[in-house]
C-alpha positions as a Markdown table, in Angstrom:
| # | Residue | x | y | z |
|---|---|---|---|---|
| 1 | Ala | 37.7 | 164.8 | 121.4 |
| 2 | Glu | 34.7 | 163.2 | 119.5 |
| 3 | Gln | 32.6 | 160.4 | 120.1 |
| 4 | Asp | 31.2 | 157.6 | 118.4 |
| 5 | Asp | 27.7 | 157.0 | 118.2 |
| 6 | Val | 26.3 | 154.3 | 120.2 |
| 7 | His | 24.0 | 151.6 | 118.7 |
| 8 | Leu | 23.1 | 148.6 | 121.3 |
| 9 | Ile | 20.5 | 146.4 | 119.4 |
| 10 | Val | 19.3 | 143.6 | 121.6 |
| 11 | Glu | 17.5 | 140.6 | 119.8 |
| 12 | Phe | 15.2 | 138.0 | 121.5 |
| 13 | Pro | 12.8 | 135.4 | 120.8 |
| 14 | Leu | 9.3 | 134.7 | 121.6 |
| 15 | Gly | 8.5 | 133.6 | 125.5 |
| 16 | Thr | 11.6 | 135.3 | 127.0 |
| 17 | Met | 12.5 | 137.8 | 129.3 |
| 18 | Pro | 14.7 | 140.3 | 128.4 |
| 19 | Thr | 13.8 | 142.4 | 131.6 |
| 20 | Glu | 14.5 | 139.9 | 134.1 |
| 21 | Thr | 17.5 | 141.7 | 135.9 |
| 22 | Phe | 14.9 | 144.4 | 136.4 |
| 23 | Asp | 12.2 | 144.7 | 139.2 |
| 24 | Phe | 9.8 | 144.4 | 136.2 |
| 25 | Pro | 9.5 | 141.0 | 134.4 |
| 26 | Val | 7.9 | 141.0 | 131.0 |
| 27 | Thr | 8.0 | 137.8 | 129.0 |
| 28 | Ser | 7.7 | 138.6 | 125.0 |
| 29 | Pro | 4.5 | 137.6 | 123.3 |
| 30 | Arg | 6.5 | 137.6 | 120.1 |
| 31 | Ala | 10.0 | 137.6 | 118.8 |
| 32 | Asn | 11.6 | 141.3 | 119.3 |
| 33 | Arg | 14.3 | 143.6 | 118.8 |
| 34 | Phe | 15.3 | 146.4 | 121.3 |
| 35 | Ile | 17.3 | 149.1 | 120.0 |
| 36 | Ile | 18.9 | 151.9 | 121.9 |
| 37 | Thr | 21.1 | 154.8 | 120.1 |
| 38 | Arg | 22.7 | 157.9 | 121.5 |
| 39 | His | 24.0 | 160.2 | 118.9 |
| 40 | Gln | 25.8 | 163.4 | 118.6 |
| 41 | Pro | 23.9 | 166.4 | 117.2 |
| 42 | Val | 22.8 | 165.7 | 113.5 |
| 43 | Thr | 25.3 | 166.7 | 111.3 |
| 44 | Val | 24.9 | 165.8 | 107.4 |
| 45 | Pro | 27.6 | 166.0 | 104.9 |
| 46 | Ile | 24.5 | 166.9 | 102.0 |
| 47 | Asp | 26.9 | 169.7 | 100.3 |
| 48 | Ala | 30.1 | 167.4 | 99.9 |
| 49 | Leu | 27.9 | 164.6 | 98.3 |
| 50 | His | 26.5 | 167.1 | 95.9 |
| 51 | Glu | 29.9 | 168.2 | 95.5 |
| 52 | Ser | 30.7 | 164.6 | 94.8 |
| 53 | Asp | 31.9 | 163.7 | 91.0 |
| 54 | Ala | 31.8 | 160.2 | 92.2 |
| 55 | Glu | 29.1 | 158.4 | 90.7 |
| 56 | His | 27.2 | 155.2 | 92.5 |
| 57 | Asp | 24.7 | 152.8 | 91.4 |
| 58 | Thr | 22.9 | 153.6 | 94.7 |
| 59 | Leu | 22.1 | 156.4 | 97.4 |
| 60 | Val | 20.2 | 154.5 | 100.4 |
| 61 | Leu | 18.8 | 157.4 | 102.8 |
| 62 | Ser | 17.9 | 156.7 | 106.4 |
| 63 | Gly | 18.4 | 158.0 | 109.7 |
| 64 | Phe | 15.2 | 160.2 | 109.5 |
| 65 | His | 13.4 | 159.0 | 112.8 |
| 66 | Leu | 16.3 | 161.1 | 114.5 |
| 67 | Phe | 13.9 | 164.2 | 113.8 |
| 68 | Asp | 10.9 | 162.9 | 115.1 |
| 69 | Gly | 10.3 | 165.5 | 117.5 |
| 70 | Asn | 13.2 | 167.3 | 116.9 |
| 71 | Asp | 13.9 | 170.4 | 114.9 |
| 72 | Ala | 17.9 | 170.0 | 114.7 |
| 73 | Gly | 18.3 | 173.3 | 116.4 |
| 74 | Gly | 16.1 | 174.9 | 113.8 |
| 75 | Gln | 17.8 | 173.2 | 110.9 |
| 76 | Arg | 15.4 | 170.0 | 110.2 |
| 77 | Ser | 13.4 | 171.9 | 107.3 |
| 78 | Asp | 16.5 | 172.8 | 105.7 |
| 79 | Ile | 18.3 | 169.4 | 106.2 |
| 80 | Leu | 15.3 | 167.8 | 104.3 |
| 81 | Arg | 14.8 | 170.2 | 101.6 |
| 82 | Arg | 18.9 | 169.5 | 100.8 |
| 83 | Thr | 18.6 | 166.1 | 100.9 |
| 84 | Ser | 15.2 | 165.9 | 98.8 |
| 85 | Glu | 17.6 | 168.1 | 96.1 |
| 86 | Leu | 20.8 | 165.5 | 96.6 |
| 87 | Ala | 17.8 | 162.4 | 96.0 |
| 88 | Arg | 16.2 | 164.0 | 93.0 |
| 89 | Asp | 19.5 | 165.3 | 91.4 |
| 90 | Ala | 21.0 | 161.7 | 92.2 |
| 91 | Ala | 17.6 | 160.2 | 90.7 |
| 92 | Thr | 17.8 | 162.3 | 87.4 |
| 93 | Arg | 21.7 | 161.0 | 86.9 |
| 94 | Gly | 20.4 | 157.4 | 86.9 |
| 95 | Thr | 21.2 | 156.4 | 90.5 |
| 96 | Leu | 18.7 | 154.4 | 92.1 |
| 97 | Val | 17.3 | 156.1 | 95.2 |
| 98 | His | 16.4 | 153.6 | 98.6 |
| 99 | Phe | 14.3 | 155.1 | 101.2 |
| 100 | Glu | 15.0 | 153.1 | 104.7 |
| 101 | Ile | 12.1 | 154.3 | 107.1 |
| 102 | Ala | 11.8 | 153.9 | 111.1 |
| 103 | Ser | 9.3 | 154.2 | 113.6 |
| 104 | Met | 7.9 | 157.6 | 113.7 |
| 105 | Ala | 5.4 | 159.8 | 116.2 |
| 106 | Glu | 5.2 | 162.9 | 114.3 |
| 107 | Ala | 2.5 | 162.9 | 111.2 |
| 108 | Ala | 4.0 | 166.4 | 110.1 |
| 109 | Leu | 7.3 | 164.6 | 109.7 |
| 110 | Leu | 5.9 | 161.6 | 107.8 |
| 111 | Ala | 4.2 | 163.9 | 105.2 |
| 112 | Glu | 6.8 | 165.8 | 104.6 |
| 113 | Leu | 9.0 | 163.0 | 103.7 |
| 114 | Thr | 6.1 | 161.3 | 101.5 |
| 115 | Arg | 6.1 | 164.9 | 99.7 |
| 116 | Thr | 9.6 | 165.3 | 99.2 |
| 117 | Ile | 12.6 | 162.6 | 99.6 |
| 118 | Met | 10.3 | 159.6 | 99.2 |
| 119 | Arg | 9.4 | 161.2 | 95.5 |
| 120 | Ser | 12.9 | 160.4 | 94.1 |
| 121 | Ala | 13.3 | 157.1 | 95.6 |
| 122 | Val | 12.6 | 153.5 | 93.9 |
| 123 | Ser | 12.6 | 151.3 | 96.8 |
| 124 | Met | 11.8 | 151.6 | 100.6 |
| 125 | Gly | 12.8 | 149.5 | 103.2 |
| 126 | Thr | 9.8 | 149.7 | 106.0 |
| 127 | Asn | 7.5 | 147.1 | 108.6 |
| 128 | Glu | 4.1 | 146.8 | 109.1 |
| 129 | Gln | 3.6 | 149.2 | 111.7 |
| 130 | Glu | 5.3 | 151.8 | 109.4 |
| 131 | Ile | 3.6 | 151.1 | 106.7 |
| 132 | Ser | 0.1 | 151.3 | 108.4 |
| 133 | Ala | 1.6 | 155.0 | 109.7 |
| 134 | Leu | 2.3 | 156.3 | 106.3 |
| 135 | Phe | -0.6 | 154.9 | 105.0 |
| 136 | Asp | -2.7 | 157.0 | 107.5 |
| 137 | Val | -0.8 | 159.9 | 106.9 |
| 138 | Ile | -1.3 | 159.8 | 103.0 |
| 139 | Glu | -5.1 | 159.1 | 104.0 |
| 140 | Gly | -5.3 | 162.3 | 106.2 |
| 141 | Arg | -5.7 | 160.5 | 109.4 |
| 142 | Lys | -4.4 | 160.9 | 113.0 |
| 143 | Leu | -1.3 | 158.4 | 113.8 |
| 144 | Ser | -2.7 | 155.9 | 116.3 |
| 145 | Glu | -1.3 | 156.7 | 119.9 |
| 146 | Gln | -1.6 | 153.0 | 121.1 |
| 147 | Gly | 0.8 | 152.0 | 118.4 |
| 148 | Tyr | -0.2 | 149.3 | 115.2 |
| 149 | Asp | -0.9 | 145.8 | 115.5 |
| 150 | Asn | 1.8 | 143.6 | 115.8 |
| 151 | Asn | -0.1 | 141.0 | 113.8 |
| 152 | Pro | -1.5 | 142.9 | 111.2 |
| 153 | Asp | -4.1 | 141.1 | 108.7 |
| 154 | Ile | -1.7 | 140.3 | 105.6 |
| 155 | Gly | -4.5 | 141.5 | 102.9 |
| 156 | Ala | -4.3 | 144.9 | 104.3 |
| 157 | Thr | -1.2 | 145.3 | 104.4 |
| 158 | Val | -0.5 | 144.8 | 101.2 |
| 159 | Gly | -3.4 | 147.1 | 100.4 |
| 160 | Lys | -1.7 | 149.9 | 102.3 |
| 161 | Val | 1.5 | 149.0 | 100.6 |
| 162 | Ile | 0.0 | 149.3 | 97.1 |
| 163 | Arg | -1.6 | 153.0 | 98.2 |
| 164 | Val | 1.6 | 154.1 | 99.8 |
| 165 | Met | 3.5 | 153.1 | 96.4 |
| 166 | Glu | 0.9 | 154.9 | 94.4 |
| 167 | His | 1.1 | 158.1 | 96.2 |
| 168 | Thr | 4.8 | 158.2 | 96.5 |
| 169 | Gly | 6.0 | 156.5 | 93.3 |
| 170 | Ile | 8.1 | 154.0 | 94.9 |
| 171 | Ala | 8.6 | 151.1 | 92.6 |
| 172 | Arg | 9.6 | 148.4 | 95.1 |
| 173 | Val | 9.0 | 147.9 | 98.7 |
| 174 | His | 10.8 | 145.5 | 101.2 |
| 175 | Leu | 9.0 | 144.7 | 104.0 |
| 176 | His | 10.7 | 143.4 | 107.1 |
């Protein structure tokens, strides 16, 4: 029997104790989101999308964080290559491609995404920490092992967004 993927998202405001039922109480220094996911093995219907005659205004690509530290049974490179081809073909037909990023710790994966799939995107959804990681990869720096500033300087963040846009060709960035 096929099981559904599980996604649990808990959002909590500044000053709350989301762990009060545990033995290690922690008070949140800011509003935050805690996300737990359990996914079935990666199955991507890329070929079915390629073969579809349906016309769409927009193609949203996301979920690449699931490849972070995971080569999908040796299929990661092939899946990313086929997804990149799908995005490029869609963009050639006039379909707008939106790339949604999530936090990743593997610089090689981020670099591959900036060289391939993101090149076909016209827009991207990201947050300040994710844009900082992309910026570091583009600039050839190591990713921060301590994470990125939760309250970054807005001017520095805008500068990083502009650099990522210049590098990838993305025309619109939605910071959330």
